[in-house]
Short mmCIF file of C-alpha atoms in Angstrom, two decimals:
data_model
loop_
_atom_site.label_atom_id
_atom_site.label_comp_id
_atom_site.label_asym_id
_atom_site.label_seq_id
_atom_site.Cartn_x
_atom_site.Cartn_y
_atom_site.Cartn_z
CA LEU D 228 169.31 48.56 -0.19
CA LEU D 229 167.08 46.44 2.16
CA GLU D 230 167.73 43.24 1.04
CA ASN D 231 170.47 42.23 3.95
CA LEU D 232 168.68 44.53 6.80
CA GLU D 233 168.12 41.60 8.88
CA GLN D 234 166.43 41.80 12.42
CA PRO D 235 167.00 40.35 15.47
CA ASN D 236 163.95 38.17 15.14
CA GLY D 237 165.08 36.95 12.22
CA LEU D 238 163.21 38.68 9.55
CA SER D 239 164.42 40.95 6.94
CA LEU D 240 162.96 44.68 6.24
CA GLN D 241 162.75 42.71 2.14
CA ASN D 242 160.07 40.75 3.41
CA VAL D 243 158.01 43.95 4.25
CA ASP D 244 158.15 44.73 0.54
CA CYS D 245 156.83 41.19 -0.36
CA GLY D 246 153.46 42.25 0.62
CA GLY D 247 153.08 38.94 2.78
CA SER D 248 152.19 38.09 6.28
CA ASP D 249 155.09 39.44 7.63
CA ARG D 250 154.40 42.98 6.41
CA ARG D 251 153.74 44.40 9.84
CA SER D 252 155.87 42.35 12.05
CA VAL D 253 159.33 43.99 11.51
CA LEU D 254 158.48 47.25 12.52
CA HIS D 255 155.82 46.42 15.47
CA VAL D 256 156.87 42.70 17.06
CA GLU D 257 157.28 44.23 20.10
CA HIS D 258 153.93 45.49 20.33
CA ARG D 259 152.08 42.50 18.93
CA PRO D 260 150.98 40.98 22.51
CA ARG D 261 149.51 44.15 23.61
CA GLN D 262 147.48 45.34 20.47
CA ARG D 263 144.15 43.37 21.53
CA ASN D 264 144.38 46.63 24.79
CA ARG D 265 145.34 49.57 22.43
CA GLN D 266 143.79 52.86 23.39
CA PHE D 267 144.45 55.80 21.25
CA HIS D 268 144.06 59.04 22.86
CA ARG D 269 141.51 61.29 20.72
CA THR D 270 139.67 61.52 18.12
CA THR D 271 141.36 62.71 14.60
CA TRP D 272 140.88 63.95 11.40
CA MET D 273 143.15 63.58 8.87
CA THR D 274 143.93 59.87 9.56
CA SER D 275 142.63 57.18 11.57
CA PRO D 276 144.53 54.88 14.08
CA LYS D 277 145.05 51.15 12.94
CA ASP D 278 145.00 47.61 14.54
CA SER D 279 148.30 47.07 13.28
CA TRP D 280 149.93 50.37 14.61
CA PRO D 281 151.94 50.19 17.59
CA ARG D 282 150.31 51.05 21.15
CA PHE D 283 150.34 54.87 21.19
CA SER D 284 151.88 56.68 23.80
CA ARG D 285 152.89 60.68 23.26
CA PRO D 286 156.79 60.74 22.05
CA GLY D 287 157.09 63.85 23.17
CA ILE D 288 155.91 66.56 20.81
CA SER D 289 153.80 69.65 21.87
CA MET D 290 152.37 72.59 20.17
CA THR D 291 152.73 75.96 21.75
CA LEU D 292 150.44 79.02 20.96
CA LEU D 293 152.88 81.85 19.87
CA GLN D 294 150.59 84.80 19.90
CA THR D 295 147.29 85.78 18.42
CA LYS D 296 147.12 88.84 15.84
CA ASP D 297 144.43 90.51 14.25
CA GLY D 298 142.77 87.09 14.41
CA VAL D 299 145.51 84.95 12.83
CA HIS D 300 147.19 82.35 15.86
CA TYR D 301 150.95 81.31 15.50
CA PHE D 302 151.56 77.88 16.71
CA THR D 303 154.91 76.10 16.57
CA PHE D 304 155.48 72.29 17.78
CA GLU D 305 158.02 71.76 20.57
CA HIS D 306 160.28 68.74 21.40
CA ASN D 307 160.76 67.66 24.88
CA ARG D 308 164.11 66.21 26.26
CA ASP D 309 163.52 62.94 26.04
CA TYR D 310 162.21 63.67 22.30
CA GLN D 311 165.41 65.87 21.62
CA GLN D 312 167.79 62.63 22.37
CA ILE D 313 165.70 60.47 20.11
CA GLN D 314 166.24 62.84 17.65
CA PHE D 315 170.24 62.78 17.77
CA LYS D 316 169.95 59.09 17.64
CA PHE D 317 168.02 59.49 14.65
CA LEU D 318 170.62 61.89 13.11
CA ASP D 319 173.34 59.34 14.25
CA ALA D 320 171.26 56.83 12.15
CA VAL D 321 171.18 58.55 8.92
CA GLU D 322 174.98 59.52 9.10
CA SER D 323 175.50 55.58 9.49
CA MET D 324 173.71 55.60 5.81
CA ASP D 325 172.41 51.70 6.91
CA PRO D 326 168.32 52.19 7.14
CA ASN D 327 168.23 48.84 9.52
CA ASN D 328 169.66 51.82 12.52
CA ILE D 329 166.41 53.79 11.73
CA VAL D 330 164.10 50.61 11.70
CA ALA D 331 165.94 49.56 14.99
CA LEU D 332 165.15 53.24 16.33
CA LEU D 333 161.62 53.16 15.14
CA GLN D 334 160.81 49.58 17.08
CA LEU D 335 161.72 51.56 20.57
CA ASN D 336 160.09 54.90 19.48
CA PRO D 337 157.67 53.66 17.29
CA TYR D 338 156.40 57.35 16.76
CA HIS D 339 159.43 59.39 16.10
CA ILE D 340 158.69 61.53 13.16
CA ASP D 341 161.60 61.93 11.17
CA SER D 342 162.36 58.22 11.36
CA LEU D 343 158.82 57.56 9.92
CA LEU D 344 159.54 60.05 7.19
CA GLN D 345 163.10 58.61 6.45
CA LEU D 346 162.01 55.04 6.47
CA SER D 347 158.77 55.82 4.20
CA ASP D 348 160.83 56.94 1.55
CA VAL D 349 163.26 54.18 1.83
CA CYS D 350 160.08 51.81 1.33
CA ARG D 351 158.74 54.24 -1.05
CA ILE D 352 162.22 53.21 -3.19
CA GLN D 353 161.64 49.80 -2.85
CA GLU D 354 158.15 50.24 -4.32
CA ASP D 355 156.27 49.22 -1.51
CA GLN D 356 153.95 51.97 -1.87
CA GLU D 357 151.77 50.02 0.91
CA MET D 358 153.96 50.49 3.49
CA ALA D 359 155.32 53.90 2.66
CA GLN D 360 151.79 55.13 2.85
CA ASP D 361 151.17 53.57 6.14
CA LEU D 362 154.45 54.97 8.09
CA ILE D 363 153.47 58.72 6.50
CA GLU D 364 149.84 58.30 8.52
CA ARG D 365 151.45 57.19 11.37
CA ALA D 366 153.55 60.60 11.69
CA LEU D 367 150.08 62.48 10.47
CA TYR D 368 148.36 60.66 13.71
CA SER D 369 151.49 61.39 15.98
CA PHE D 370 151.13 65.43 14.91
CA GLU D 371 147.41 65.42 15.11
CA CYS D 372 147.53 64.29 18.70
CA ALA D 373 149.90 67.14 19.79
CA PHE D 374 147.26 69.65 18.50
CA HIS D 375 146.77 72.87 20.36
CA PRO D 376 143.24 73.04 20.98
CA LEU D 377 142.68 76.41 19.27
CA PHE D 378 144.86 75.24 16.05
CA SER D 379 142.17 74.89 13.09
CA LEU D 380 142.83 72.72 9.82
CA THR D 381 140.31 74.62 8.40
CA SER D 382 139.96 78.23 9.58
CA GLY D 383 142.86 79.37 7.46
CA THR D 384 143.80 81.49 10.46
CA SER D 385 146.56 79.10 12.07
CA ARG D 386 150.19 79.84 10.98
CA LEU D 387 153.72 77.67 11.71
CA ASP D 388 156.70 79.02 10.82
CA TYR D 389 158.84 76.67 8.41
CA LEU D 390 161.94 78.51 9.91
CA ARG D 391 161.74 76.45 13.10
CA PRO D 392 162.48 72.50 12.56
CA GLU D 393 160.16 71.38 14.37
CA ASN D 394 157.55 72.54 12.13
CA ARG D 395 159.28 71.55 9.23
CA ALA D 396 158.31 68.11 9.55
CA PHE D 397 154.84 68.72 9.71
CA TYR D 398 154.83 70.39 6.29
CA LEU D 399 156.62 67.68 4.89
CA THR D 400 154.29 64.88 6.37
CA LEU D 401 151.33 66.71 4.87
CA TYR D 402 152.91 67.12 1.59
CA LYS D 403 153.77 63.61 1.29
CA HIS D 404 150.36 62.23 2.56
CA MET D 405 148.87 64.38 0.02
CA MET D 406 150.75 63.10 -2.92
CA PHE D 407 149.87 59.52 -2.04
CA LEU D 408 146.28 60.93 -1.87
CA GLU D 409 146.67 61.82 -5.40
CA LYS D 410 148.47 58.96 -6.84
CA ARG D 411 145.44 56.92 -5.64
CA GLY D 412 143.36 58.85 -7.29
CA CYS D 413 141.95 61.08 -4.52
CA PRO D 414 142.62 64.66 -6.05
CA ARG D 415 140.17 66.46 -4.51
CA THR D 416 141.20 65.19 -1.08
CA ALA D 417 144.64 65.94 -1.93
CA LEU D 418 143.61 69.13 -3.06
CA GLU D 419 142.18 69.72 0.06
CA TYR D 420 145.49 69.24 1.96
CA CYS D 421 147.34 71.32 -0.72
CA LYS D 422 145.16 74.03 0.68
CA LEU D 423 146.22 73.27 3.88
CA ILE D 424 149.91 73.63 3.34
CA LEU D 425 149.42 76.63 1.72
CA SER D 426 147.25 78.28 4.60
CA LEU D 427 149.73 77.70 7.13
CA ASP D 428 152.33 80.01 5.59
CA PRO D 429 150.42 81.80 2.65
CA ASP D 430 152.87 84.58 2.67
CA SER D 431 156.61 82.78 2.15
CA ASP D 432 154.42 79.22 0.97
CA PRO D 433 158.00 77.36 2.10
CA LEU D 434 156.79 74.19 -0.41
CA CYS D 435 155.66 76.76 -3.35
CA MET D 436 152.24 74.96 -3.29
CA LEU D 437 151.38 77.64 -5.89
CA LEU D 438 153.39 75.55 -8.37
CA LEU D 439 151.13 72.55 -7.79
CA ILE D 440 147.52 73.83 -6.75
CA ASP D 441 146.27 74.20 -10.12
CA PHE D 442 147.29 70.81 -11.40
CA LEU D 443 145.17 69.57 -8.45
CA THR D 444 142.62 71.80 -8.85
CA LEU D 445 142.25 70.63 -12.74
CA ARG D 446 142.45 66.96 -11.66
CA SER D 447 139.20 67.82 -9.32
CA ARG D 448 137.73 69.67 -12.23
CA GLU D 449 136.95 72.58 -9.63
CA TYR D 450 137.40 74.96 -12.75
CA GLN D 451 135.72 78.07 -11.04
CA SER D 452 137.83 77.58 -7.44
CA LEU D 453 140.93 77.99 -9.77
CA LEU D 454 139.73 81.08 -11.41
CA GLN D 455 138.87 82.70 -7.91
CA LEU D 456 141.91 81.73 -6.45
CA TYR D 457 143.66 83.26 -9.38
CA GLN D 458 141.58 86.63 -9.50
CA ASP D 459 141.81 86.92 -5.38
CA TRP D 460 145.80 86.27 -5.73
CA GLU D 461 146.85 87.83 -8.91
CA GLU D 462 147.25 91.39 -7.58
CA HIS D 463 149.48 90.46 -4.75
CA ARG D 464 151.24 87.34 -5.89
CA ASN D 465 151.80 88.02 -9.56
CA LEU D 466 150.37 84.64 -10.61
CA SER D 467 150.70 85.41 -14.11
CA GLN D 468 154.03 85.24 -13.89
CA LEU D 469 154.46 81.46 -12.94
CA PRO D 470 153.94 79.06 -16.03
CA ASN D 471 151.68 76.82 -14.46
CA PHE D 472 149.16 79.35 -13.58
CA SER D 473 149.08 81.02 -17.47
CA PHE D 474 148.44 77.77 -19.10
CA SER D 475 146.41 76.52 -16.76
CA THR D 476 143.84 79.16 -15.91
CA ALA D 477 143.47 78.97 -19.84
CA LEU D 478 142.59 75.44 -19.63
CA CYS D 479 140.15 75.95 -16.74
CA TYR D 480 138.31 78.44 -19.11
CA PHE D 481 138.43 76.13 -22.43
CA HIS D 482 137.02 72.94 -20.18
CA LEU D 483 134.24 75.28 -18.91
CA SER D 484 133.19 76.22 -22.35
CA GLN D 485 132.76 72.90 -23.33
CA GLN D 486 130.30 71.82 -21.02
CA GLU D 487 127.18 70.90 -22.07
CA ASP D 488 124.69 72.92 -19.78
CA MET D 489 126.34 76.17 -20.67
CA ASP D 490 124.12 78.76 -22.69
CA PRO D 491 125.84 79.17 -26.12
CA GLU D 492 126.73 82.60 -25.82
CA GLU D 493 128.36 82.45 -22.27
CA SER D 494 130.10 79.34 -23.91
CA GLU D 495 131.46 81.45 -26.91
CA LYS D 496 132.49 84.07 -24.39
CA LEU D 497 134.20 81.41 -22.07
CA ARG D 498 135.89 80.30 -25.32
CA ARG D 499 137.27 83.54 -26.44
CA LYS D 500 138.52 84.09 -22.96
CA ALA D 501 140.52 81.12 -22.84
CA ASP D 502 142.03 81.22 -26.51
CA GLN D 503 143.09 84.69 -25.56
CA LEU D 504 144.73 83.55 -22.43
CA LEU D 505 146.07 80.51 -24.11
CA GLN D 506 147.58 82.97 -26.96
CA ASP D 507 149.01 85.02 -24.13
CA ALA D 508 150.72 82.12 -22.45
CA LEU D 509 152.23 80.77 -25.19
CA ILE D 510 153.85 84.09 -26.07
CA MET D 511 155.09 84.73 -22.49
CA PHE D 512 156.29 81.06 -22.07
CA PRO D 513 157.45 79.92 -25.81
CA GLY D 514 159.39 77.24 -24.32
CA VAL D 515 156.44 75.29 -22.85
CA LEU D 516 155.41 74.06 -26.12
CA MET D 517 157.83 71.72 -27.83
CA PRO D 518 158.40 69.94 -24.77
CA LEU D 519 154.66 69.65 -23.87
CA LEU D 520 154.03 68.01 -27.52
CA ASP D 521 156.95 65.69 -27.26
CA LEU D 522 155.69 64.17 -23.58
CA CYS D 523 152.12 63.52 -25.34
CA THR D 524 153.99 61.98 -28.07
CA VAL D 525 152.39 64.53 -30.76
CA GLN D 526 154.72 65.48 -33.64
CA PRO D 527 154.44 69.31 -34.41
CA ASP D 528 153.84 70.75 -38.04
CA SER D 529 157.03 71.61 -39.68
CA THR D 530 155.81 75.23 -39.79
CA VAL D 531 156.06 75.17 -36.03
CA SER D 532 159.02 73.09 -34.99
CA SER D 533 161.04 74.73 -37.52
CA HIS D 534 160.22 78.50 -36.59
CA ALA D 535 162.52 80.51 -34.73
CA PHE D 536 160.14 81.22 -31.82
CA PHE D 537 159.12 77.65 -31.01
CA GLY D 538 162.09 75.94 -32.40
CA PRO D 539 165.31 74.58 -30.59
CA LYS D 540 166.34 78.27 -30.28
CA SER D 541 163.72 79.32 -27.69
CA GLN D 542 164.93 76.32 -25.54
CA ILE D 543 168.43 77.25 -25.57
CA GLY D 544 168.04 80.85 -24.99
CA GLN D 545 166.01 80.38 -22.03
CA LEU D 546 167.08 81.13 -18.34
CA PRO D 547 167.70 78.26 -16.30
CA ALA D 548 165.28 79.64 -13.30
CA LEU D 549 162.41 79.70 -16.04
CA ALA D 550 163.70 76.60 -17.45
CA GLU D 551 163.46 75.08 -14.01
CA LEU D 552 159.37 76.13 -13.92
CA ILE D 553 158.60 75.27 -17.32
CA THR D 554 160.05 71.56 -17.07
CA LEU D 555 158.20 71.51 -13.36
CA TYR D 556 154.96 72.48 -15.21
CA VAL D 557 155.19 70.19 -18.37
CA GLY D 558 156.71 66.89 -16.50
CA ARG D 559 153.40 67.26 -14.15
CA THR D 560 150.79 68.25 -16.30
CA TYR D 561 151.24 66.84 -19.47
CA ASN D 562 148.33 64.21 -19.34
CA LEU D 563 145.92 67.14 -18.84
CA TRP D 564 146.75 68.02 -22.54
CA ARG D 565 146.52 64.99 -24.03
CA GLU D 566 142.80 65.23 -24.62
CA ALA D 567 141.95 65.45 -28.56
CA ALA D 568 139.57 68.62 -27.95
CA VAL D 569 142.18 70.26 -26.06
CA MET D 570 144.82 69.47 -28.43
CA LEU D 571 143.05 71.14 -31.48
CA TRP D 572 142.35 73.93 -29.60
CA LEU D 573 146.22 74.10 -28.72
CA GLU D 574 146.98 73.49 -32.32
CA ASP D 575 145.04 76.42 -33.13
CA SER D 576 146.19 78.77 -30.63
CA VAL D 577 149.86 77.78 -31.92
CA LYS D 578 148.97 78.95 -35.50
CA GLU D 579 147.51 82.26 -34.40
CA VAL D 580 150.50 83.39 -32.26
CA LEU D 581 152.72 81.91 -35.11
CA ARG D 582 150.67 84.77 -37.31
CA ARG D 583 150.86 87.52 -34.32
CA VAL D 584 154.78 86.98 -34.12
CA ASP D 585 155.30 87.18 -38.08
CA ALA D 586 153.11 90.20 -37.92
CA LYS D 587 155.63 91.59 -34.99
CA ASP D 588 153.00 92.17 -32.52
CA PRO D 589 154.63 94.34 -30.28
CA ILE D 590 153.43 91.97 -27.25
CA VAL D 591 155.92 89.72 -28.35
CA GLU D 592 159.22 91.82 -27.72
CA ASP D 593 157.33 93.13 -24.68
CA CYS D 594 157.53 89.32 -23.18
CA GLN D 595 160.79 88.81 -24.24
CA ASN D 596 162.46 91.93 -22.49
CA LYS D 597 160.31 90.31 -19.27
CA ARG D 598 161.64 86.99 -19.53
CA LYS D 599 165.13 88.48 -19.16
CA GLN D 600 164.09 90.54 -16.65
CA ARG D 601 162.08 88.21 -14.08
CA TYR D 602 163.70 84.87 -14.27
CA GLN D 603 167.35 85.41 -13.48
CA SER D 604 167.72 82.93 -10.61
CA ALA D 605 164.47 80.84 -8.57
CA PRO D 606 164.34 81.26 -4.43
CA ARG D 607 164.88 78.49 -2.60
CA ASN D 608 161.39 76.98 -1.87
CA ILE D 609 160.94 76.76 -5.75
CA HIS D 610 164.38 74.62 -5.74
CA ARG D 611 162.68 72.71 -2.47
CA HIS D 612 159.43 72.01 -4.19
CA VAL D 613 161.18 70.64 -7.59
CA LEU D 614 163.33 68.25 -5.08
CA LEU D 615 160.24 67.20 -3.54
CA SER D 616 158.35 66.79 -6.91
CA GLU D 617 160.48 63.88 -8.38
CA ILE D 618 159.98 64.81 -11.69
CA LYS D 619 162.68 63.92 -13.52
CA GLY D 620 163.05 66.57 -16.25
CA ALA D 621 162.60 69.53 -13.64
CA THR D 622 164.90 68.02 -11.16
CA SER D 623 167.72 67.68 -14.13
CA SER D 624 167.10 71.54 -14.49
CA LEU D 625 168.31 72.60 -11.15
CA PRO D 626 171.19 74.51 -10.29
CA LEU D 627 174.54 73.34 -9.14
CA GLU D 628 174.55 75.06 -5.87
CA VAL D 629 171.51 72.91 -5.15
CA THR D 630 172.81 69.57 -7.01
CA THR D 631 175.85 69.32 -5.34
CA GLN D 632 175.07 69.68 -1.58
CA PRO D 633 173.75 66.71 -0.06
CA VAL D 634 169.86 66.70 0.34
CA MET D 635 168.14 65.10 3.24
CA SER D 636 164.80 63.85 2.20
CA PHE D 637 163.49 64.64 6.21
CA ASP D 638 164.48 67.57 5.81
CA PRO D 639 165.38 68.96 1.87
CA LEU D 640 166.99 72.38 1.40
CA PRO D 641 166.57 73.83 4.72
CA PRO D 642 166.12 77.64 5.53
CA LEU D 643 169.22 79.33 5.43
CA ASP D 644 167.96 81.38 8.32
CA SER D 645 166.34 78.93 10.42
CA VAL D 646 165.07 79.50 13.79
CA ILE D 647 167.27 77.03 16.11
CA SER D 648 165.25 76.07 19.55
CA TYR D 649 168.24 73.06 20.35
CA THR D 650 171.67 72.13 18.79
CA ARG D 651 172.81 68.75 18.68
CA PRO D 652 175.67 67.78 20.96
CA GLN D 653 179.07 67.61 19.29
CA ARG D 654 180.91 64.28 19.31
CA GLN D 655 184.27 62.59 18.53
CA ARG D 656 184.84 61.41 14.99
CA VAL D 657 185.51 57.79 16.53
CA GLY D 658 182.47 57.64 17.70
CA ALA D 659 180.83 57.91 14.68
CA TRP D 660 182.51 55.07 13.26
CA VAL D 661 181.79 53.07 16.03
CA HIS D 662 177.99 53.92 16.21
CA GLY D 663 178.05 53.14 12.31
#
């Protein structure tokens, strides 16, 4: 895609991918003479400005406090008129299908958020992870410089409405930064970003962070933290209806029971709890087992693979919405189940579940009825999360109404009831061809 994007200075964006001395020059050539006198405007917490970045001038984004209610502050980002014009040019560049146009826009407007997000994805596809991450950090810095004085990253009382397009880019920037951190082996920091995203709109959870937070907590070995979250949220959010929480809470109890400094009696108590929860999870979501074993490259016993409860029949009869959740969980967490001790524990639990199934345990039929009732269709935020996850098994399970529509990486599956503050002027079709 980037091979032939020639720049006015004779460089191509492909040079950026090579990791050589030209890494910064394509995007920053116009700013290099001013680097020595650069002054950044404020101290920031999420990311530090780099000497290689263009000189910072406020791009036209601000944050406004809309209201305060019951100690919670409701904010929104706003675009001034100049920024709106840049946004319209960005949409033209996207429609042109030529990333070179986005590069050109960024050379003139180096802190335009959606251009940074879009070009970051292009770099990531070209496997230039360093540049992709750098562009996201620049977007994050631009946002942080626009924060309202009362906006807090840590209090849990600052809200941003995802229905407003100006706010959505902040969610996506945080999400992409979080995933870069996780891939770099910083799960604890990634977990804090996950909590931050969730805190911005915990009721709607527009990016479905509840489908990810258990994985990051397990990766961080913050077992008590996940169990506390489950305890606090189960009553009003029914977390046990999500396959990821059903299996991950069981895994938490198992790991706690294995700690060396644990009192033997307490360890046994935790192990019994882990056994109970894992059996409950397998009975409620039998479709998890075979794909999980497959990704773990474990060949199940023939009594398991041929049994109607766990065999092919359990996969075929699965509702699409549930299949989406299961493939997402398995694709994301299978490495956490590969550990020998964990696999032995899983094996014992599977045998006990089959014994209960053959004994006609009434819970089995009860769970079957619940599956039929509860997973008829997945809400839009789950589809959005699956798209962002880029987990192949999960994205292939998305319904046709999602896969047959164009998806913009800078705003995947926008809410159908978006709150629009300004609209793009209509253009003549001829103009679009000329611009492209």
